[in-house]
Amino acid sequence: MDSQQQTFFNMKAFYFFAYFAFGGLFPLLSVYLQSEAGLSGSQIGVITSIGPIVMLLTQPVWGMLSDYTKRPRMLLTAACIGAGAVGFTYLFAEEYIVFVTIAAGLAVFQSAVIPLSDSMAMNYVYRHGGDYGNIRMWGAVGFAVSVWLMGNLSDWFGQSVIFYGFAVVLFISAFFSWGMPKEQVTTKVDLKGGMKRLVKVPGFMLFLLVTFLVFGPIMANNFYFGLLIQFTGGSLAGVGFAFLLAAGSEVPFMRWAGNWIRKRGILVILFAAAFASGIRWLFYATGPEPGFIYVTTIIQGFSIGLFVPAALQYVTELAPKEVKATAVAIYSAVGNGLGAWFFSISAGLIMDWYNILSVYLFYGILSLAGALLTLWMIKQNRSDNIQAAS
């Protein structure tokens, strides 16, 4: 195996183990916090929502450290080891405030893992050839396999096994991170100046609202899906099986997304993904049998597998060349940060007031509102094109 083949192997292995670690912890964490730690819905909401906000604040710091030190591999390795070590301390937590502190500390290190690895991998592919999608795909495989495996192990050995698995597998990913390429892309993002320009771009602010309404519930679902399955009578092994189907179904739709976007248009694909996501949440709000939930998880592949690439392409095409990086950063912050935070903490409060089914009713209504806004954007776009043609 030559050096280039070894580098590609290390990148694929890193993504597999890093996402394996995340997949084995976060989908099952809410179940642990409720059944083992005895926390309330609102407490779980705070714990699951603090991560996106902390990551939103600390990601730029890791980027500046990488620019300053010129040693992204070292920082990535340190972040993996730090995240694994902090996550392991969940085992010893008993008080609510301790859980909150651990969640915040974990987010500090986790916020560096994906941006640094993506930066190095994308730049290496750009310089040496290859397909970033074929590398990143191993992350989806790792996530899917992990939730299934850790769900079964939790049934056999107890739920605390998820913390052992998280730490051990992240330490393995740290080993492969040292074999990642040294290169990285440094993209300057001017949030203040860029935002002033972007608010004047027709449709940009409206699309940020769509992203918030549609992508926020998708992100929060990773924390609450396990509670839904248990509420409807499923087991921890069932949680793992459902995530295996859901995450696995994303891969083919991501492969088809490019062709569908070219044939139907970006906004049409975004509407279809948002509408499918909203219908899925409303179906879950009816409290279906676990078997029906497992069958319908393929909708996640359709909704996420199409929404993610289409939304990123739409933002990139919509923004002026000089502020494209800023537009992508703001889009990511709204969906992965503010959206995930709001819908996670809201879910906890709704669980205290009602139950997990009401959470998915809330998700469904707002996701469909996002779909309707997208439909309005399609009509507005067509009207503008007709006027321009005349």
mmCIF file of C-alpha atoms in Angstrom:
data_model
loop_
_atom_site.group_PDB
_atom_site.id
_atom_site.type_symbol
_atom_site.label_atom_id
_atom_site.label_comp_id
_atom_site.label_asym_id
_atom_site.label_seq_id
_atom_site.Cartn_x
_atom_site.Cartn_y
_atom_site.Cartn_z
ATOM 1 C CA MET A 1 0.000 0.000 0.000
ATOM 2 C CA ASP A 2 1.595 3.292 -1.135
ATOM 3 C CA SER A 3 1.424 6.499 0.872
ATOM 4 C CA GLN A 4 -1.606 7.862 -1.000
ATOM 5 C CA GLN A 5 -3.571 4.643 -0.544
ATOM 6 C CA GLN A 6 -2.613 4.655 3.136
ATOM 7 C CA THR A 7 -3.862 8.223 3.509
ATOM 8 C CA PHE A 8 -7.210 7.358 1.915
ATOM 9 C CA PHE A 9 -7.490 4.312 4.184
ATOM 10 C CA ASN A 10 -6.765 6.452 7.257
ATOM 11 C CA MET A 11 -9.390 9.009 6.260
ATOM 12 C CA LYS A 12 -12.069 6.350 5.715
ATOM 13 C CA ALA A 13 -11.164 4.627 8.984
ATOM 14 C CA PHE A 14 -11.243 7.921 10.856
ATOM 15 C CA TYR A 15 -14.723 8.804 9.602
ATOM 16 C CA PHE A 16 -16.001 5.309 10.346
ATOM 17 C CA PHE A 17 -14.793 5.293 13.962
ATOM 18 C CA ALA A 18 -15.577 8.968 14.717
ATOM 19 C CA TYR A 19 -19.186 8.613 13.563
ATOM 20 C CA PHE A 20 -19.371 5.172 15.154
ATOM 21 C CA ALA A 21 -18.629 6.882 18.479
ATOM 22 C CA PHE A 22 -21.253 9.588 17.939
ATOM 23 C CA GLY A 23 -23.849 7.078 16.762
ATOM 24 C CA GLY A 24 -23.330 4.876 19.792
ATOM 25 C CA LEU A 25 -23.839 7.701 22.294
ATOM 26 C CA PHE A 26 -26.187 10.492 21.245
ATOM 27 C CA PRO A 27 -29.250 8.526 20.023
ATOM 28 C CA LEU A 28 -29.221 6.493 23.261
ATOM 29 C CA LEU A 29 -28.213 9.263 25.679
ATOM 30 C CA SER A 30 -31.752 10.593 26.240
ATOM 31 C CA VAL A 31 -32.972 7.087 27.036
ATOM 32 C CA TYR A 32 -30.185 6.760 29.629
ATOM 33 C CA LEU A 33 -30.907 10.164 31.138
ATOM 34 C CA GLN A 34 -34.592 9.340 31.543
ATOM 35 C CA SER A 35 -34.507 5.694 32.639
ATOM 36 C CA GLU A 36 -31.184 5.460 34.497
ATOM 37 C CA ALA A 37 -30.554 9.005 35.753
ATOM 38 C CA GLY A 38 -34.240 9.775 36.363
ATOM 39 C CA LEU A 39 -34.124 13.252 34.835
ATOM 40 C CA SER A 40 -37.221 15.166 33.750
ATOM 41 C CA GLY A 41 -38.035 16.136 30.184
ATOM 42 C CA SER A 42 -36.982 19.754 30.656
ATOM 43 C CA GLN A 43 -33.675 18.674 32.203
ATOM 44 C CA ILE A 44 -33.016 16.334 29.296
ATOM 45 C CA GLY A 45 -33.912 19.199 26.961
ATOM 46 C CA VAL A 46 -31.256 21.454 28.495
ATOM 47 C CA ILE A 47 -28.604 18.721 28.351
ATOM 48 C CA THR A 48 -29.287 17.844 24.715
ATOM 49 C CA SER A 49 -29.627 21.456 23.600
ATOM 50 C CA ILE A 50 -26.489 22.853 25.219
ATOM 51 C CA GLY A 51 -24.199 21.017 22.803
ATOM 52 C CA PRO A 52 -25.275 22.849 19.615
ATOM 53 C CA ILE A 53 -24.886 26.262 21.260
ATOM 54 C CA VAL A 54 -21.443 25.471 22.715
ATOM 55 C CA MET A 55 -20.297 24.088 19.370
ATOM 56 C CA LEU A 56 -21.544 27.215 17.634
ATOM 57 C CA LEU A 57 -19.325 29.312 19.914
ATOM 58 C CA THR A 58 -16.219 27.102 19.983
ATOM 59 C CA GLN A 59 -15.906 26.036 16.333
ATOM 60 C CA PRO A 60 -14.370 29.395 15.283
ATOM 61 C CA VAL A 61 -11.831 29.082 18.119
ATOM 62 C CA TRP A 62 -10.646 25.694 16.830
ATOM 63 C CA GLY A 63 -10.402 27.201 13.350
ATOM 64 C CA MET A 64 -8.217 30.044 14.616
ATOM 65 C CA LEU A 65 -6.025 27.583 16.537
ATOM 66 C CA SER A 66 -5.592 25.533 13.382
ATOM 67 C CA ASP A 67 -4.656 28.631 11.371
ATOM 68 C CA TYR A 68 -2.195 29.750 14.049
ATOM 69 C CA THR A 69 -0.479 26.426 14.802
ATOM 70 C CA LYS A 70 -0.627 24.982 11.254
ATOM 71 C CA ARG A 71 -1.037 21.593 12.933
ATOM 72 C CA PRO A 72 -4.603 20.470 12.260
ATOM 73 C CA ARG A 73 -3.739 16.783 12.737
ATOM 74 C CA MET A 74 -2.471 17.410 16.247
ATOM 75 C CA LEU A 75 -5.573 19.410 17.118
ATOM 76 C CA LEU A 76 -7.857 16.730 15.646
ATOM 77 C CA THR A 77 -6.128 14.019 17.647
ATOM 78 C CA ALA A 78 -6.380 16.082 20.828
ATOM 79 C CA ALA A 79 -10.064 16.781 20.169
ATOM 80 C CA CYS A 80 -10.834 13.057 19.735
ATOM 81 C CA ILE A 81 -9.009 12.111 22.922
ATOM 82 C CA GLY A 82 -10.594 15.005 24.835
ATOM 83 C CA ALA A 83 -14.114 14.168 23.648
ATOM 84 C CA GLY A 84 -13.677 10.491 24.516
ATOM 85 C CA ALA A 85 -12.348 11.289 27.988
ATOM 86 C CA VAL A 86 -15.086 13.809 28.804
ATOM 87 C CA GLY A 87 -17.839 11.568 27.454
ATOM 88 C CA PHE A 88 -16.631 8.709 29.650
ATOM 89 C CA THR A 89 -17.267 10.815 32.773
ATOM 90 C CA TYR A 90 -21.030 10.477 32.179
ATOM 91 C CA LEU A 91 -20.602 7.163 33.993
ATOM 92 C CA PHE A 92 -19.886 8.935 37.267
ATOM 93 C CA ALA A 93 -22.467 11.719 37.036
ATOM 94 C CA GLU A 94 -25.459 11.698 39.361
ATOM 95 C CA GLU A 95 -26.482 15.345 39.731
ATOM 96 C CA TYR A 96 -28.259 17.280 36.999
ATOM 97 C CA ILE A 97 -25.723 20.121 37.012
ATOM 98 C CA VAL A 98 -22.913 17.619 36.488
ATOM 99 C CA PHE A 99 -24.662 16.196 33.421
ATOM 100 C CA VAL A 100 -25.017 19.728 32.023
ATOM 101 C CA THR A 101 -21.331 20.446 32.644
ATOM 102 C CA ILE A 102 -20.249 17.219 30.942
ATOM 103 C CA ALA A 103 -22.477 17.907 27.926
ATOM 104 C CA ALA A 104 -20.941 21.375 27.549
ATOM 105 C CA GLY A 105 -17.397 20.071 27.985
ATOM 106 C CA LEU A 106 -17.967 17.303 25.449
ATOM 107 C CA ALA A 107 -19.307 19.822 22.932
ATOM 108 C CA VAL A 108 -16.116 21.901 23.223
ATOM 109 C CA PHE A 109 -14.028 19.008 21.884
ATOM 110 C CA GLN A 110 -16.682 17.586 19.561
ATOM 111 C CA SER A 111 -16.950 20.956 17.788
ATOM 112 C CA ALA A 112 -13.449 20.456 16.354
ATOM 113 C CA VAL A 113 -13.760 16.890 15.104
ATOM 114 C CA ILE A 114 -15.878 17.235 11.962
ATOM 115 C CA PRO A 115 -14.772 20.707 10.715
ATOM 116 C CA LEU A 116 -11.055 19.845 11.002
ATOM 117 C CA SER A 117 -11.395 16.411 9.411
ATOM 118 C CA ASP A 118 -13.642 17.732 6.611
ATOM 119 C CA SER A 119 -11.183 20.520 5.890
ATOM 120 C CA MET A 120 -8.228 18.153 5.588
ATOM 121 C CA ALA A 121 -10.098 15.512 3.589
ATOM 122 C CA MET A 122 -11.652 17.945 1.094
ATOM 123 C CA ASN A 123 -8.364 19.721 0.443
ATOM 124 C CA TYR A 124 -6.522 16.417 -0.035
ATOM 125 C CA VAL A 125 -9.103 15.237 -2.571
ATOM 126 C CA TYR A 126 -8.917 18.583 -4.356
ATOM 127 C CA ARG A 127 -5.134 18.360 -4.650
ATOM 128 C CA HIS A 128 -4.664 14.638 -5.287
ATOM 129 C CA GLY A 129 -7.952 13.511 -6.828
ATOM 130 C CA GLY A 130 -10.566 11.135 -5.483
ATOM 131 C CA ASP A 131 -14.145 11.431 -4.282
ATOM 132 C CA TYR A 132 -14.897 13.087 -0.954
ATOM 133 C CA GLY A 133 -18.338 11.462 -0.929
ATOM 134 C CA ASN A 134 -16.810 7.984 -0.992
ATOM 135 C CA ILE A 135 -14.686 8.918 2.018
ATOM 136 C CA ARG A 136 -17.448 10.637 3.981
ATOM 137 C CA MET A 137 -19.804 7.729 3.283
ATOM 138 C CA TRP A 138 -17.866 5.632 5.803
ATOM 139 C CA GLY A 139 -19.075 8.001 8.508
ATOM 140 C CA ALA A 140 -22.693 7.187 7.660
ATOM 141 C CA VAL A 141 -21.839 3.477 7.713
ATOM 142 C CA GLY A 142 -20.158 3.814 11.109
ATOM 143 C CA PHE A 143 -23.087 5.746 12.574
ATOM 144 C CA ALA A 144 -25.661 3.232 11.321
ATOM 145 C CA VAL A 145 -23.760 0.156 12.498
ATOM 146 C CA SER A 146 -22.981 1.736 15.856
ATOM 147 C CA VAL A 147 -26.539 2.551 16.907
ATOM 148 C CA TRP A 148 -27.651 -0.962 16.007
ATOM 149 C CA LEU A 149 -24.724 -2.599 17.824
ATOM 150 C CA MET A 150 -24.797 -0.383 20.919
ATOM 151 C CA GLY A 151 -28.573 -0.739 21.177
ATOM 152 C CA ASN A 152 -28.172 -4.516 21.364
ATOM 153 C CA LEU A 153 -25.245 -4.287 23.783
ATOM 154 C CA SER A 154 -27.302 -1.967 26.013
ATOM 155 C CA ASP A 155 -30.053 -4.579 26.177
ATOM 156 C CA TRP A 156 -27.544 -7.301 27.073
ATOM 157 C CA PHE A 157 -25.141 -5.516 29.441
ATOM 158 C CA GLY A 158 -26.923 -2.343 30.598
ATOM 159 C CA GLN A 159 -27.075 1.176 29.227
ATOM 160 C CA SER A 160 -23.772 2.324 30.721
ATOM 161 C CA VAL A 161 -22.012 0.374 27.965
ATOM 162 C CA ILE A 162 -22.594 3.328 25.614
ATOM 163 C CA PHE A 163 -20.042 5.437 27.519
ATOM 164 C CA TYR A 164 -17.375 2.741 27.406
ATOM 165 C CA GLY A 165 -17.964 2.316 23.688
ATOM 166 C CA PHE A 166 -17.888 6.059 23.042
ATOM 167 C CA ALA A 167 -14.538 6.537 24.752
ATOM 168 C CA VAL A 168 -12.800 3.455 23.343
ATOM 169 C CA VAL A 169 -13.904 4.069 19.756
ATOM 170 C CA LEU A 170 -12.968 7.767 19.833
ATOM 171 C CA PHE A 171 -9.509 6.786 21.075
ATOM 172 C CA ILE A 172 -9.281 4.463 18.054
ATOM 173 C CA SER A 173 -10.332 7.328 15.782
ATOM 174 C CA ALA A 174 -7.578 9.439 17.382
ATOM 175 C CA PHE A 175 -5.057 6.834 16.198
ATOM 176 C CA PHE A 176 -6.267 7.132 12.606
ATOM 177 C CA SER A 177 -6.493 10.925 12.839
ATOM 178 C CA TRP A 178 -2.714 11.029 13.101
ATOM 179 C CA GLY A 179 -2.608 9.457 9.635
ATOM 180 C CA MET A 180 -4.906 12.100 8.108
ATOM 181 C CA PRO A 181 -3.356 14.450 5.507
ATOM 182 C CA LYS A 182 -1.560 17.477 6.884
ATOM 183 C CA GLU A 183 -3.306 19.810 4.495
ATOM 184 C CA GLN A 184 -6.300 21.959 5.244
ATOM 185 C CA VAL A 185 -8.329 24.703 3.669
ATOM 186 C CA THR A 186 -8.445 28.030 5.434
ATOM 187 C CA THR A 187 -11.530 30.011 4.511
ATOM 188 C CA LYS A 188 -11.931 33.488 5.879
ATOM 189 C CA VAL A 189 -15.467 34.165 7.053
ATOM 190 C CA ASP A 190 -16.599 37.747 7.644
ATOM 191 C CA LEU A 191 -19.851 37.247 9.524
ATOM 192 C CA LYS A 192 -20.624 40.904 10.172
ATOM 193 C CA GLY A 193 -19.824 42.272 6.737
ATOM 194 C CA GLY A 194 -21.107 39.195 4.949
ATOM 195 C CA MET A 195 -24.419 39.268 6.772
ATOM 196 C CA LYS A 196 -25.007 42.886 5.741
ATOM 197 C CA ARG A 197 -24.731 41.805 2.116
ATOM 198 C CA LEU A 198 -26.693 38.573 2.495
ATOM 199 C CA VAL A 199 -29.781 40.189 4.057
ATOM 200 C CA LYS A 200 -30.173 42.071 0.770
ATOM 201 C CA VAL A 201 -30.087 38.870 -1.302
ATOM 202 C CA PRO A 202 -33.690 37.996 -2.271
ATOM 203 C CA GLY A 203 -34.808 34.779 -0.608
ATOM 204 C CA PHE A 204 -31.786 34.258 1.646
ATOM 205 C CA MET A 205 -33.385 35.193 4.963
ATOM 206 C CA LEU A 206 -36.543 33.265 4.075
ATOM 207 C CA PHE A 207 -34.481 30.185 3.330
ATOM 208 C CA LEU A 208 -32.744 30.497 6.696
ATOM 209 C CA LEU A 209 -36.207 30.323 8.276
ATOM 210 C CA VAL A 210 -36.996 27.214 6.201
ATOM 211 C CA THR A 211 -33.723 25.652 7.353
ATOM 212 C CA PHE A 212 -34.554 26.424 10.975
ATOM 213 C CA LEU A 213 -38.057 24.923 10.707
ATOM 214 C CA VAL A 214 -37.086 21.787 8.770
ATOM 215 C CA PHE A 215 -33.526 20.947 9.763
ATOM 216 C CA GLY A 216 -33.937 21.783 13.463
ATOM 217 C CA PRO A 217 -36.395 18.896 14.099
ATOM 218 C CA ILE A 218 -34.225 16.546 12.028
ATOM 219 C CA MET A 219 -31.234 17.270 14.272
ATOM 220 C CA ALA A 220 -33.253 17.108 17.509
ATOM 221 C CA ASN A 221 -34.798 13.802 16.447
ATOM 222 C CA ASN A 222 -31.399 12.151 16.926
ATOM 223 C CA PHE A 223 -31.825 12.714 20.667
ATOM 224 C CA TYR A 224 -35.534 11.933 21.058
ATOM 225 C CA PHE A 225 -36.170 9.125 18.592
ATOM 226 C CA GLY A 226 -35.092 6.505 21.131
ATOM 227 C CA LEU A 227 -37.597 7.836 23.675
ATOM 228 C CA LEU A 228 -40.357 7.626 21.055
ATOM 229 C CA ILE A 229 -39.597 3.982 20.288
ATOM 230 C CA GLN A 230 -39.513 3.056 23.965
ATOM 231 C CA PHE A 231 -42.773 4.972 24.573
ATOM 232 C CA THR A 232 -44.483 2.924 21.866
ATOM 233 C CA GLY A 233 -43.219 -0.336 23.332
ATOM 234 C CA GLY A 234 -39.913 -0.886 21.535
ATOM 235 C CA SER A 235 -36.629 -2.057 23.072
ATOM 236 C CA LEU A 236 -33.139 -0.554 23.026
ATOM 237 C CA ALA A 237 -32.246 -3.092 20.363
ATOM 238 C CA GLY A 238 -35.219 -1.742 18.438
ATOM 239 C CA VAL A 239 -33.827 1.792 18.747
ATOM 240 C CA GLY A 240 -30.579 0.589 17.221
ATOM 241 C CA PHE A 241 -32.364 -1.247 14.427
ATOM 242 C CA ALA A 242 -34.461 1.833 13.586
ATOM 243 C CA PHE A 243 -31.378 4.054 13.372
ATOM 244 C CA LEU A 244 -29.615 1.434 11.257
ATOM 245 C CA LEU A 245 -32.454 1.602 8.720
ATOM 246 C CA ALA A 246 -32.739 5.399 8.920
ATOM 247 C CA ALA A 247 -29.042 6.227 8.581
ATOM 248 C CA GLY A 248 -28.468 3.512 6.013
ATOM 249 C CA SER A 249 -31.257 4.825 3.791
ATOM 250 C CA GLU A 250 -29.552 8.226 3.492
ATOM 251 C CA VAL A 251 -26.712 6.878 1.329
ATOM 252 C CA PRO A 252 -28.647 6.045 -1.876
ATOM 253 C CA PHE A 253 -30.693 9.255 -1.761
ATOM 254 C CA MET A 254 -27.521 11.338 -1.415
ATOM 255 C CA ARG A 255 -26.194 9.579 -4.509
ATOM 256 C CA TRP A 256 -29.390 10.342 -6.447
ATOM 257 C CA ALA A 257 -29.745 13.913 -5.196
ATOM 258 C CA GLY A 258 -27.575 15.500 -7.878
ATOM 259 C CA ASN A 259 -29.526 14.012 -10.780
ATOM 260 C CA TRP A 260 -32.898 14.814 -9.207
ATOM 261 C CA ILE A 261 -31.871 18.419 -8.553
ATOM 262 C CA ARG A 262 -30.824 18.837 -12.196
ATOM 263 C CA LYS A 263 -34.100 17.355 -13.448
ATOM 264 C CA ARG A 264 -36.592 18.921 -11.028
ATOM 265 C CA GLY A 265 -34.829 21.984 -9.632
ATOM 266 C CA ILE A 266 -33.387 22.676 -6.183
ATOM 267 C CA LEU A 267 -36.484 24.232 -4.626
ATOM 268 C CA VAL A 268 -38.756 21.388 -5.758
ATOM 269 C CA ILE A 269 -36.419 18.843 -4.165
ATOM 270 C CA LEU A 270 -36.241 20.937 -0.989
ATOM 271 C CA PHE A 271 -40.036 21.105 -0.838
ATOM 272 C CA ALA A 272 -40.370 17.335 -1.321
ATOM 273 C CA ALA A 273 -37.802 16.644 1.425
ATOM 274 C CA ALA A 274 -39.394 19.109 3.861
ATOM 275 C CA PHE A 275 -42.913 17.825 3.189
ATOM 276 C CA ALA A 276 -41.840 14.186 3.649
ATOM 277 C CA SER A 277 -40.124 15.072 6.905
ATOM 278 C CA GLY A 278 -43.213 16.851 8.254
ATOM 279 C CA ILE A 279 -45.517 13.947 7.340
ATOM 280 C CA ARG A 280 -43.142 11.538 9.067
ATOM 281 C CA TRP A 281 -43.247 13.526 12.324
ATOM 282 C CA LEU A 282 -47.055 13.755 12.226
ATOM 283 C CA PHE A 283 -47.298 9.994 11.713
ATOM 284 C CA TYR A 284 -45.119 9.412 14.779
ATOM 285 C CA ALA A 285 -47.398 11.739 16.765
ATOM 286 C CA THR A 286 -50.180 9.156 16.369
ATOM 287 C CA GLY A 287 -48.207 6.661 18.494
ATOM 288 C CA PRO A 288 -47.825 3.864 15.916
ATOM 289 C CA GLU A 289 -46.565 0.369 16.721
ATOM 290 C CA PRO A 290 -42.740 0.045 16.656
ATOM 291 C CA GLY A 291 -42.962 -2.083 13.508
ATOM 292 C CA PHE A 292 -44.564 0.773 11.582
ATOM 293 C CA ILE A 293 -41.894 3.144 12.892
ATOM 294 C CA TYR A 294 -39.144 0.851 11.605
ATOM 295 C CA VAL A 295 -40.752 0.685 8.164
ATOM 296 C CA THR A 296 -41.137 4.452 7.865
ATOM 297 C CA THR A 297 -37.539 5.252 8.864
ATOM 298 C CA ILE A 298 -36.667 5.112 5.172
ATOM 299 C CA ILE A 299 -38.350 8.533 4.934
ATOM 300 C CA GLN A 300 -35.277 9.855 6.778
ATOM 301 C CA GLY A 301 -33.147 8.807 3.825
ATOM 302 C CA PHE A 302 -35.454 10.725 1.499
ATOM 303 C CA SER A 303 -35.709 13.840 3.680
ATOM 304 C CA ILE A 304 -32.119 14.168 4.914
ATOM 305 C CA GLY A 305 -30.491 12.550 1.889
ATOM 306 C CA LEU A 306 -32.113 15.156 -0.363
ATOM 307 C CA PHE A 307 -32.426 18.208 1.912
ATOM 308 C CA VAL A 308 -28.764 18.372 2.985
ATOM 309 C CA PRO A 309 -27.100 18.425 -0.472
ATOM 310 C CA ALA A 310 -29.909 20.514 -2.022
ATOM 311 C CA ALA A 311 -29.832 23.130 0.757
ATOM 312 C CA LEU A 312 -26.052 23.463 0.600
ATOM 313 C CA GLN A 313 -26.167 23.859 -3.178
ATOM 314 C CA TYR A 314 -28.999 26.395 -2.949
ATOM 315 C CA VAL A 315 -27.142 28.550 -0.426
ATOM 316 C CA THR A 316 -23.952 28.372 -2.494
ATOM 317 C CA GLU A 317 -25.742 29.425 -5.683
ATOM 318 C CA LEU A 318 -27.826 32.111 -3.999
ATOM 319 C CA ALA A 319 -24.950 33.945 -2.306
ATOM 320 C CA PRO A 320 -22.604 36.324 -4.150
ATOM 321 C CA LYS A 321 -19.139 34.895 -4.784
ATOM 322 C CA GLU A 322 -17.409 37.111 -2.211
ATOM 323 C CA VAL A 323 -19.626 35.919 0.676
ATOM 324 C CA LYS A 324 -20.301 32.263 -0.210
ATOM 325 C CA ALA A 325 -18.230 30.997 2.729
ATOM 326 C CA THR A 326 -20.090 33.329 5.073
ATOM 327 C CA ALA A 327 -23.445 32.182 3.684
ATOM 328 C CA VAL A 328 -22.578 28.512 4.264
ATOM 329 C CA ALA A 329 -21.360 29.283 7.790
ATOM 330 C CA ILE A 330 -24.587 31.133 8.641
ATOM 331 C CA TYR A 331 -26.729 28.390 7.096
ATOM 332 C CA SER A 332 -24.907 25.769 9.171
ATOM 333 C CA ALA A 333 -25.243 27.861 12.319
ATOM 334 C CA VAL A 334 -29.004 28.254 11.856
ATOM 335 C CA GLY A 335 -29.666 24.566 11.178
ATOM 336 C CA ASN A 336 -27.074 22.726 13.259
ATOM 337 C CA GLY A 337 -26.853 25.366 15.988
ATOM 338 C CA LEU A 338 -29.952 27.445 16.635
ATOM 339 C CA GLY A 339 -32.393 24.942 15.134
ATOM 340 C CA ALA A 340 -30.995 21.967 17.005
ATOM 341 C CA TRP A 341 -30.919 23.987 20.245
ATOM 342 C CA PHE A 342 -34.475 25.295 19.977
ATOM 343 C CA PHE A 343 -36.117 22.008 19.007
ATOM 344 C CA SER A 344 -34.159 20.043 21.601
ATOM 345 C CA ILE A 345 -35.002 22.285 24.526
ATOM 346 C CA SER A 346 -38.606 22.662 23.334
ATOM 347 C CA ALA A 347 -38.959 18.887 23.211
ATOM 348 C CA GLY A 348 -37.913 18.589 26.834
ATOM 349 C CA LEU A 349 -40.488 21.137 27.960
ATOM 350 C CA ILE A 350 -43.256 19.544 25.883
ATOM 351 C CA MET A 351 -42.435 16.137 27.374
ATOM 352 C CA ASP A 352 -42.942 17.570 30.859
ATOM 353 C CA TRP A 353 -46.251 19.165 29.890
ATOM 354 C CA TYR A 354 -47.604 16.349 27.708
ATOM 355 C CA ASN A 355 -45.603 13.426 26.275
ATOM 356 C CA ILE A 356 -43.182 12.434 23.504
ATOM 357 C CA LEU A 357 -46.023 12.134 20.974
ATOM 358 C CA SER A 358 -46.756 15.844 21.404
ATOM 359 C CA VAL A 359 -43.104 16.559 20.625
ATOM 360 C CA TYR A 360 -43.497 14.972 17.211
ATOM 361 C CA LEU A 361 -46.791 16.782 16.621
ATOM 362 C CA PHE A 362 -44.886 20.033 17.250
ATOM 363 C CA TYR A 363 -42.079 18.929 14.909
ATOM 364 C CA GLY A 364 -44.564 17.956 12.208
ATOM 365 C CA ILE A 365 -46.522 21.212 12.251
ATOM 366 C CA LEU A 366 -43.423 23.420 12.051
ATOM 367 C CA SER A 367 -41.743 21.228 9.417
ATOM 368 C CA LEU A 368 -44.835 21.489 7.227
ATOM 369 C CA ALA A 369 -44.769 25.253 7.768
ATOM 370 C CA GLY A 370 -41.230 25.168 6.367
ATOM 371 C CA ALA A 371 -42.470 23.104 3.413
ATOM 372 C CA LEU A 372 -45.221 25.663 2.707
ATOM 373 C CA LEU A 373 -42.671 28.482 2.770
ATOM 374 C CA THR A 374 -40.585 26.530 0.255
ATOM 375 C CA LEU A 375 -43.656 26.116 -1.949
ATOM 376 C CA TRP A 376 -44.198 29.873 -1.800
ATOM 377 C CA MET A 377 -40.543 30.373 -2.827
ATOM 378 C CA ILE A 378 -41.110 28.101 -5.852
ATOM 379 C CA LYS A 379 -44.124 30.141 -6.967
ATOM 380 C CA GLN A 380 -42.259 33.404 -6.371
ATOM 381 C CA ASN A 381 -39.298 32.129 -8.371
ATOM 382 C CA ARG A 382 -41.507 31.155 -11.302
ATOM 383 C CA SER A 383 -43.239 34.531 -11.203
ATOM 384 C CA ASP A 384 -39.880 36.335 -11.262
ATOM 385 C CA ASN A 385 -38.690 34.193 -14.199
ATOM 386 C CA ILE A 386 -41.871 34.965 -16.167
ATOM 387 C CA GLN A 387 -41.415 38.709 -15.547
ATOM 388 C CA ALA A 388 -37.767 38.523 -16.541
ATOM 389 C CA ALA A 389 -38.662 36.664 -19.752
ATOM 390 C CA SER A 390 -41.287 39.240 -20.693
#
